[in-house]
XYZ file of C-alpha atoms in Angstrom:
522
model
C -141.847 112.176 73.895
C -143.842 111.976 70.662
C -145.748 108.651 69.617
C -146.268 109.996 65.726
C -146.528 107.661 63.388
C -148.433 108.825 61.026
C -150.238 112.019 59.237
C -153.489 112.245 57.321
C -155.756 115.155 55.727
C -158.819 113.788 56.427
C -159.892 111.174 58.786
C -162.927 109.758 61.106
C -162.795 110.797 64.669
C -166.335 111.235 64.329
C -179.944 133.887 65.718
C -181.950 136.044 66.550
C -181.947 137.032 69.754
C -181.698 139.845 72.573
C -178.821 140.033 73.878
C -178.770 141.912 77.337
C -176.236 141.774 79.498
C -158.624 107.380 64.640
C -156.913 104.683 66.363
C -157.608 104.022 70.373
C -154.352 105.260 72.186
C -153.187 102.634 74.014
C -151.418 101.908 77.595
C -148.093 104.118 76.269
C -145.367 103.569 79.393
C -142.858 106.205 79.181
C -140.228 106.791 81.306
C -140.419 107.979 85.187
C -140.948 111.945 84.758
C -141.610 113.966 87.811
C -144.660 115.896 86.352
C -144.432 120.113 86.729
C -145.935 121.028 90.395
C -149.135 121.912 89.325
C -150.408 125.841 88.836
C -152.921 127.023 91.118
C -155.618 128.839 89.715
C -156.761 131.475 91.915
C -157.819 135.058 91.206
C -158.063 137.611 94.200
C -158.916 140.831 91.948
C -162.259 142.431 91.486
C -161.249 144.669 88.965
C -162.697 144.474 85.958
C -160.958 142.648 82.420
C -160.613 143.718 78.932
C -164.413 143.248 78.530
C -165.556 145.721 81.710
C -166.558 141.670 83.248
C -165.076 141.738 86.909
C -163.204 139.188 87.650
C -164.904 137.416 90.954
C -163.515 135.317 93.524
C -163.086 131.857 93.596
C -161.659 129.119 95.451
C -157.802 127.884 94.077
C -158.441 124.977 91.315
C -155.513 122.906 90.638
C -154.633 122.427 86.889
C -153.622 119.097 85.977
C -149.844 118.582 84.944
C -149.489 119.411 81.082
C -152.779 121.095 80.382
C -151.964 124.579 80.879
C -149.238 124.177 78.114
C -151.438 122.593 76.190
C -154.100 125.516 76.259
C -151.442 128.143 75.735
C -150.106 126.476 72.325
C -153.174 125.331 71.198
C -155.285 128.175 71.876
C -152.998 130.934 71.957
C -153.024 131.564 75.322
C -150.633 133.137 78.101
C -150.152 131.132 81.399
C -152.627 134.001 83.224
C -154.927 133.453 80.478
C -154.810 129.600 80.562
C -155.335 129.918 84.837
C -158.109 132.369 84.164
C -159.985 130.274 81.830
C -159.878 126.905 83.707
C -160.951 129.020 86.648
C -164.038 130.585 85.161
C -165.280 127.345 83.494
C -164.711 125.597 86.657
C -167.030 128.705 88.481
C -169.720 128.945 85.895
C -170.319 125.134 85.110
C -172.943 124.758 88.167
C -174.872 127.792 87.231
C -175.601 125.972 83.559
C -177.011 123.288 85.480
C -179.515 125.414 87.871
C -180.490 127.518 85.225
C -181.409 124.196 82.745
C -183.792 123.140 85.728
C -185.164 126.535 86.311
C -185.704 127.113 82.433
C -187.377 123.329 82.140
C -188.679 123.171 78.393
C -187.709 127.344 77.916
C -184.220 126.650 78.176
C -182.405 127.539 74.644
C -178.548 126.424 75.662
C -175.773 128.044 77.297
C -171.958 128.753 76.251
C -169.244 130.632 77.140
C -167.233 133.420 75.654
C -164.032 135.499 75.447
C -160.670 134.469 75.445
C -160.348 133.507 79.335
C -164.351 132.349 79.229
C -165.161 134.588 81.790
C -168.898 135.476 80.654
C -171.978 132.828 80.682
C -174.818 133.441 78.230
C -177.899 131.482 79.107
C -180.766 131.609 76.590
C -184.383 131.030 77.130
C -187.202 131.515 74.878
C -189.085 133.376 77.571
C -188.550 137.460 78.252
C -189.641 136.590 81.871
C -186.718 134.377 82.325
C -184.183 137.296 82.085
C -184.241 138.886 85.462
C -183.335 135.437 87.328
C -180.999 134.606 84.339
C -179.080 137.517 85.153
C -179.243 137.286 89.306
C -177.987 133.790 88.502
C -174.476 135.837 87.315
C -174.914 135.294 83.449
C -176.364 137.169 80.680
C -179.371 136.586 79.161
C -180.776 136.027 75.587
C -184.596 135.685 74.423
C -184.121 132.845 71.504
C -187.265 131.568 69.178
C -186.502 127.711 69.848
C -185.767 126.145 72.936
C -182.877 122.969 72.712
C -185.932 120.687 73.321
C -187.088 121.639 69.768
C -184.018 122.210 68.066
C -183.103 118.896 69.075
C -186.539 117.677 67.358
C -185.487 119.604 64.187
C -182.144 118.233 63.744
C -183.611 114.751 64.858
C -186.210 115.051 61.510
C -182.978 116.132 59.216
C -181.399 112.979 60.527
C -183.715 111.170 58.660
C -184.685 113.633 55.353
C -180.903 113.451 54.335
C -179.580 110.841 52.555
C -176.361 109.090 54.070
C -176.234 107.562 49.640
C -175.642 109.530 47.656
C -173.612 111.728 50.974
C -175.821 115.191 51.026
C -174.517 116.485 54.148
C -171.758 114.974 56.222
C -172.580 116.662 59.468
C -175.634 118.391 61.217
C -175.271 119.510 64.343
C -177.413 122.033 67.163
C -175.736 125.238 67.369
C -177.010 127.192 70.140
C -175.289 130.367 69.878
C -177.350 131.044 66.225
C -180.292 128.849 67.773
C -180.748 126.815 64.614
C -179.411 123.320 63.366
C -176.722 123.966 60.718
C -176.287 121.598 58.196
C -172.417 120.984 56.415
C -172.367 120.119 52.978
C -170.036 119.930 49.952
C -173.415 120.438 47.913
C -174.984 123.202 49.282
C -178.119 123.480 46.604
C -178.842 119.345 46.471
C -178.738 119.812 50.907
C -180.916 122.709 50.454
C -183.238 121.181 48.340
C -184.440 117.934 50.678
C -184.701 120.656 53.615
C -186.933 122.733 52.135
C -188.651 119.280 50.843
C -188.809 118.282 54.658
C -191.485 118.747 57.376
C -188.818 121.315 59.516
C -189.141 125.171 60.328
C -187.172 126.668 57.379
C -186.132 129.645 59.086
C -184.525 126.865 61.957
C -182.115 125.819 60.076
C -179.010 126.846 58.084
C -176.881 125.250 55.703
C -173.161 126.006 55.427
C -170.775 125.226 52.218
C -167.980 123.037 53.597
C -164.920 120.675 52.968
C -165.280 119.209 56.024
C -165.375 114.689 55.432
C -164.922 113.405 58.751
C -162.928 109.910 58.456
C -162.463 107.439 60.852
C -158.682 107.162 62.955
C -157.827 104.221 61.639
C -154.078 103.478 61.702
C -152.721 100.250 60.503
C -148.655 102.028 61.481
C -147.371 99.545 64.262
C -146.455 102.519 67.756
C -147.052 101.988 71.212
C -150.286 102.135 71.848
C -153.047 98.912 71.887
C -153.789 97.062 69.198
C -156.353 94.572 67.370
C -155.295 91.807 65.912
C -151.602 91.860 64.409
C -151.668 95.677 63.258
C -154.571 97.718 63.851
C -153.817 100.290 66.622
C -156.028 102.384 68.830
C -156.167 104.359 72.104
C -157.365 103.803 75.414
C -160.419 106.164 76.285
C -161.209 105.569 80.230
C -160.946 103.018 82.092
C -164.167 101.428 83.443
C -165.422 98.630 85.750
C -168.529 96.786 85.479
C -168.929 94.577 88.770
C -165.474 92.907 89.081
C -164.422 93.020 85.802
C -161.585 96.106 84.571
C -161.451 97.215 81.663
C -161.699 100.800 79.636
C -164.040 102.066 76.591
C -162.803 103.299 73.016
C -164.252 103.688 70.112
C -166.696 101.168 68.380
C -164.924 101.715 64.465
C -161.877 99.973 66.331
C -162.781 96.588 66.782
C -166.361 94.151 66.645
C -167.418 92.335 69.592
C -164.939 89.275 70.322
C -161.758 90.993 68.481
C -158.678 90.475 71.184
C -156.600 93.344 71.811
C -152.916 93.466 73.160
C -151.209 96.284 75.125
C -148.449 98.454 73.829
C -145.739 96.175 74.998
C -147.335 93.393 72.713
C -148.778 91.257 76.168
C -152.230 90.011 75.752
C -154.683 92.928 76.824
C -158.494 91.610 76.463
C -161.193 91.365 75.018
C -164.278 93.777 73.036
C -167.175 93.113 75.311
C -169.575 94.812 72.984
C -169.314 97.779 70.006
C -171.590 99.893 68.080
C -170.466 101.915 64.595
C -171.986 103.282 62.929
C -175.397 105.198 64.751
C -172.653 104.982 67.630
C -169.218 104.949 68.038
C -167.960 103.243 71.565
C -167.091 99.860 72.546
C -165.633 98.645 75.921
C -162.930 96.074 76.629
C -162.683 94.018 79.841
C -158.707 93.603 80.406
C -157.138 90.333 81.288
C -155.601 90.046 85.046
C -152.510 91.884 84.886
C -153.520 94.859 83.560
C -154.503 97.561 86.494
C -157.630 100.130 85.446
C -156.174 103.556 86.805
C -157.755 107.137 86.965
C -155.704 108.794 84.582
C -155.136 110.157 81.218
C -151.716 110.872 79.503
C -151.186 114.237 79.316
C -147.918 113.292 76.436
C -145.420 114.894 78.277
C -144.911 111.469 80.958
C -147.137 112.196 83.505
C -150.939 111.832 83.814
C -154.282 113.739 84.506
C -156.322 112.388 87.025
C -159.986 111.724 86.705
C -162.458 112.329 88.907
C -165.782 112.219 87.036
C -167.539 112.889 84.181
C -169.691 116.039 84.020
C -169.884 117.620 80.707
C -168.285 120.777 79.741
C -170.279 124.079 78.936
C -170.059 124.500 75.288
C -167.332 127.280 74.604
C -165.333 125.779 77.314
C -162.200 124.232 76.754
C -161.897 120.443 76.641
C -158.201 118.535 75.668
C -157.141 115.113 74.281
C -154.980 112.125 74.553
C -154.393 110.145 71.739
C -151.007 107.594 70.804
C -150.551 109.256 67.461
C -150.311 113.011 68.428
C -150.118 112.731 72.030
C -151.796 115.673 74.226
C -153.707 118.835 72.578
C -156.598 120.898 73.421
C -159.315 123.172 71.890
C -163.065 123.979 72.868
C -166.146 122.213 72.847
C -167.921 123.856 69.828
C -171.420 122.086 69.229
C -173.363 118.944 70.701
C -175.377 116.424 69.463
C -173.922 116.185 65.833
C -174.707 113.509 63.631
C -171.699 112.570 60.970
C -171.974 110.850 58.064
C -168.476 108.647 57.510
C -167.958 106.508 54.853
C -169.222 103.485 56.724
C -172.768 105.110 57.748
C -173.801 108.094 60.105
C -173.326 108.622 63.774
C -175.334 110.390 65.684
C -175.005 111.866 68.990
C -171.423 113.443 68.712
C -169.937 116.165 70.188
C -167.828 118.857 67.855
C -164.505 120.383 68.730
C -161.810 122.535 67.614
C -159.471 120.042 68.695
C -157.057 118.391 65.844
C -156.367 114.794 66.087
C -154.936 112.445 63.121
C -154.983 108.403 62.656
C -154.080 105.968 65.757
C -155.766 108.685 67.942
C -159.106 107.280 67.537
C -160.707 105.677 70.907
C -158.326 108.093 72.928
C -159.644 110.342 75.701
C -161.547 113.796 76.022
C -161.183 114.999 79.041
C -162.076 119.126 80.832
C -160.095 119.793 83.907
C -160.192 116.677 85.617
C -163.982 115.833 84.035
C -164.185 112.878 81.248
C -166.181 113.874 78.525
C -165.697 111.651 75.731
C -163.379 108.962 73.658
C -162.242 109.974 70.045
C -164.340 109.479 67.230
C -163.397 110.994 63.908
C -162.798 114.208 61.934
C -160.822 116.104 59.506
C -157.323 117.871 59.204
C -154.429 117.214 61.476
C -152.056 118.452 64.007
C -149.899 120.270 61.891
C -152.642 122.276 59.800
C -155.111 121.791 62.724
C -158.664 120.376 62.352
C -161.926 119.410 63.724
C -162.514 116.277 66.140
C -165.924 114.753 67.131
C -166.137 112.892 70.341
C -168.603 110.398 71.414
C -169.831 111.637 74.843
C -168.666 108.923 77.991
C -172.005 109.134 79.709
C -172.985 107.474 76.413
C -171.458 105.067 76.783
C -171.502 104.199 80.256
C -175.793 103.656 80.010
C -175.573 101.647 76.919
C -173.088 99.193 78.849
C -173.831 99.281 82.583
C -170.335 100.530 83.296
C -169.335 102.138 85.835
C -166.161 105.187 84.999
C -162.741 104.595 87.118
C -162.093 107.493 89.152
C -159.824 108.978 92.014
C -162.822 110.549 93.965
C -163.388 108.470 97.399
C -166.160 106.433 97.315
C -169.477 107.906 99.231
C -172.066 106.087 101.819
C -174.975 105.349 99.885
C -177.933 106.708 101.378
C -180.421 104.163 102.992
C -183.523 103.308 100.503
C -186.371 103.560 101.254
C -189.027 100.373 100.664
C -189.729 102.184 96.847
C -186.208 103.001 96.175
C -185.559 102.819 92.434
C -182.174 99.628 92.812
C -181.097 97.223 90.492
C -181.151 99.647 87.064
C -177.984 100.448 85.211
C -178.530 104.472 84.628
C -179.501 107.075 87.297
C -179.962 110.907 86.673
C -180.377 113.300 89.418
C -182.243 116.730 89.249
C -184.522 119.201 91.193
C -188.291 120.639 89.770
C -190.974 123.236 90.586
C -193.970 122.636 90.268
C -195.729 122.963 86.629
C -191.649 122.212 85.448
C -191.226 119.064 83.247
C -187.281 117.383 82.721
C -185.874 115.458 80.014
C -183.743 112.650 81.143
C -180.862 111.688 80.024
C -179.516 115.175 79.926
C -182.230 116.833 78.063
C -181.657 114.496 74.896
C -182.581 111.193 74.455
C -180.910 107.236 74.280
C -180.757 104.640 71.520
C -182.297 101.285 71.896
C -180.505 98.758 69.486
C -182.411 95.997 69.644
C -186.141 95.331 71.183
C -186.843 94.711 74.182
C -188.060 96.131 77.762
C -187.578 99.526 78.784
C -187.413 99.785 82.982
C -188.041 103.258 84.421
C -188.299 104.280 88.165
C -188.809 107.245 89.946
C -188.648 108.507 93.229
C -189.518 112.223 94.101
C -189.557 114.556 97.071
C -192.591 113.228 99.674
C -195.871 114.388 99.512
C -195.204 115.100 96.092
C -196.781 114.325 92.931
C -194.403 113.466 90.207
C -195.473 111.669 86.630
C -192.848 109.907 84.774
C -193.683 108.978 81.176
C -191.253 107.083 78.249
C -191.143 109.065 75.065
C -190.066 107.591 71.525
C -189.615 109.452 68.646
C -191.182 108.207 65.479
C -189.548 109.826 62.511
C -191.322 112.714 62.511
C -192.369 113.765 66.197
C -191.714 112.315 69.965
C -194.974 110.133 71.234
C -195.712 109.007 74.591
C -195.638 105.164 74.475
C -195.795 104.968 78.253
C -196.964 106.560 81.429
C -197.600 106.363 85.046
C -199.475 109.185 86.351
C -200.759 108.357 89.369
C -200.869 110.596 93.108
C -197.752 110.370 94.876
C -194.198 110.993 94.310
C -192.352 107.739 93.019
C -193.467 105.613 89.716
C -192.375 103.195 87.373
C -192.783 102.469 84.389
C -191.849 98.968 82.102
C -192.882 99.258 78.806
C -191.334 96.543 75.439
C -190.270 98.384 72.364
C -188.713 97.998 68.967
C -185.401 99.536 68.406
C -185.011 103.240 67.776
C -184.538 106.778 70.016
C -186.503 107.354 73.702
C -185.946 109.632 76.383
C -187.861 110.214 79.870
C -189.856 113.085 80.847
C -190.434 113.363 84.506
C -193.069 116.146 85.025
C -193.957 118.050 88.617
C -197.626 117.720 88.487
C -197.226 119.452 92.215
C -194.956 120.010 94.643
C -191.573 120.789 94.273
C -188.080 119.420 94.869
C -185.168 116.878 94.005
C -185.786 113.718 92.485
C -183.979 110.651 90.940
C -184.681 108.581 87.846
C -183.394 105.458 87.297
C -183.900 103.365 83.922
C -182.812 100.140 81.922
C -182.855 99.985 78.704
C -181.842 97.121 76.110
């Protein structure tokens, strides 16, 4: 059943190398459907493809009702195809992960490629790296910059471009060319401040484009949720934090204290807290009555179910749910882009090829059965297609203390120790070798709005020797502002800062194994 209400051009959602081998969607109750049975997605050959890749093994994966239609139309896919590709990104997805702790500050990125995503690249600015990247099952690519410094270099541009008069309305970390590419309508005035700036020149390239993000705002009554008497959004995922329900959107929706009702008009709740521009997300605790489920519409009466939030390799392909244009999907292009919108930049995005169009802002992202992200902004529509930018959920989650709804069954926690890191709001998980260094979170950094005390705690593997430090990044380079470097395995660290970008680096000074960091941050 379609929810369309409205259609817009232009709106806010938000290398050299060797190679070698916007409105939130709301609560929208549709009638009783019995949903497709659900395609398994098993492959048994080990013949080769189209490509000479053979096709390996894997256990059956169960697509979700809806998305395999959605892949085919959207990116012009067969039903094999659509199987094969949720398959592959499903099989590769851990392998990113091992081979960003292996690489530590060498790794350069990782995507996917062909039509059914069966091959993994994995860069690394290291020749040395290439015989494990390729054991690992992917090939390998020896890039100049690692995403540690390409992350630095887009971080400076941040600041050298100016949001007034609008230079550039995107920048974004594209790790397929291994430089930061800058978007402009002005190519020559962009070009001029970067070669002006203290960057690498040959790091960064800047691209002639059309593209003016916008945000999703829809003032077009539809069932959906909406703020105040006519503003309508989406629902991104619902979320609990303690014993309160509720479910995050995006911030360009509504301010702190704006009251929201559902799609059938009945008080909803409340905006707990919001952030646009620099961010995009906002959460809203729902009233009693309204039940937080693990599930996102998939527009054809039926829903996906969600069962946690690990983000998608770029190249992969990643679908969403929004009240305007209901269900579509595309693939995660590029990471941590900053957009400039009308009202001010936002940084931290993630780009897709997925179209979206007004009253879809706040609505879900989600790969398989992963949540990645709620609707931001972007440009073009459904008919003509277009590009969406999604803020990531993890995001979100740390800058609230929430906690993402989901259908996976709750675990035993482990027994802590006496120096167990307990009581912080973010945790991040990850193994080292000795002489490696991590980033946490994720290899990129968090945003501090306002001053305040920064809480870090680590615990490593025993008779270890771990060192956690607190990074900030100063407009022109990342400083240490705060370490703890003494023998043994678990530190902490509680350091009070003014408000601007600071990440973690945990570092395995010796001895090797798993450890987990755990941090508050105001």
């Amino acid at each position: 059943m379609s929810r369309k209400h409205a259609v817009a051009t232009g709106y806010v959602l938000t290398i050299t190398a060797l190679t070698l081998a916007a409105v939130p969607a709301g609560a929208d109750r549709r009638p009783d459907v019995p949903a497709d049975p659900a395609s398994p997605l098993s492959r048994a050959s080990g013949a080769p493809d189209a490509t000479g890749t053979a096709r390996v093994r894997a256990a059956a994966v169960v697509a979700p009702p809806g998305m395999l239609e959605a892949l085919q139309r959207d990116l012009g896919l067969t039903a094999e195809q659509a199987e094969e590709r949720l398959l592959n990104e499903k099989r590769l997805a851990p392998i990113v992960e091992r081979m960003r702790t292996m690489l530590g500050t060498r790794f350069g990125g990782a995507w996917l490629r062909a039509k059914t995503a069966n091959t993994l690249v994995v860069s690394s600015t290291s020749v040395a790296d290439i015989p494990a990247i390729v054991a690992a099952g992917a090939q390998a690519e020896v890039v100049p910059r690692s995403l540690t410094q390409l992350a630095d270099i887009k971080a400076k541009l941040d600041i050298t471009l100016p949001p007034k008069p609008l230079v550039s309305s995107v920048r974004y970390v594209d790790v397929k060319r291994n430089k930061v590419v800058v978007l402009t309508s002005e190519p020559q005035s962009a070009q001029n401040f970067v070669q002006a700036s203290d960057v690498e020149q040959n790091a960064v390239v800047v691209l002639p484009s059309s593209e003016a993000p916008q945000p999703l705002y829809d003032l077009i009554g539809g069932a959906a949720y909406y703020v105040g008497v006519a503003s309508r959004c989406s629902i991104g995922f619902s979320v609990t934090k303690g014993a309160q329900t509720g479910f995050v959107t995006a911030g360009h929706c509504g301010k702190k204290g704006a009251v929201t009702s559902g799609f059938n008009r009945v008080a909803q709740g409340v905006f707990q807290a919001s952030s646009f521009p620099v961010d995009d997300h906002a959460w809203v605790a729902a009233k009693p009555g309204w039940t937080a489920t693990a599930a996102v519409d998939n527009g054809a009466g039926a829903t996906l179910p969600v069962t946690g939030a690990r983000a998608a390799i770029e190249g992969a392909s990643v679908c969403r749910s929004g009240s305007t244009s209901d269900f579509h999907c595309g693939l995660i292009q590029q990471r941590d882009a900053s957009v400039t919108y009308p009202q001010g930049t936002v940084f931290g995005l993630t780009r897709t090829s997925v179209c979206a169009e007004p009253g879809d802002s706040g609505g879900a992202f989600i790969a398989i059965d992963q949540a990645q992200g709620v609707t931001s902004g972007g440009s073009g529509d459904c008919g003509a297609g277009g590009v969406t930018y999604f803020q990531p959920v993890d995001e979100i989650l740390t800058a609230y203390g929430l906690t993402l709804k989901t259908t996976a069954a709750p675990t035993e926690a482990p027994a802590q120790s006496p120096e167990a890191c307990v009581g912080y709001l973010s945790l991040y998980q990850d193994t080292l070798a000795v002489g490696q260094s991590a980033l946490q979170p994720r290899g990129v950094y968090y945003r501090a709005r306002q001053g305040g005390l920064h809480s870090g705690c680590l615990n490593g593997p025993a008779g270890a020797d771990f060192d956690l430090e607190l990074l900030r990044w100063n407009g022109s380079a990342w400083r240490v502002v705060a370490s703890s470097d003494g023998p043994g395995p678990n530190k902490k660290i509680a350091y009070t800062g003014t408000p601007g970008r600071y990440r973690f680096r945990v570092t395995a000074t010796a001895g090797s194994g798993p450890y987990a960091l755990a941090f508050t941050a105001p």
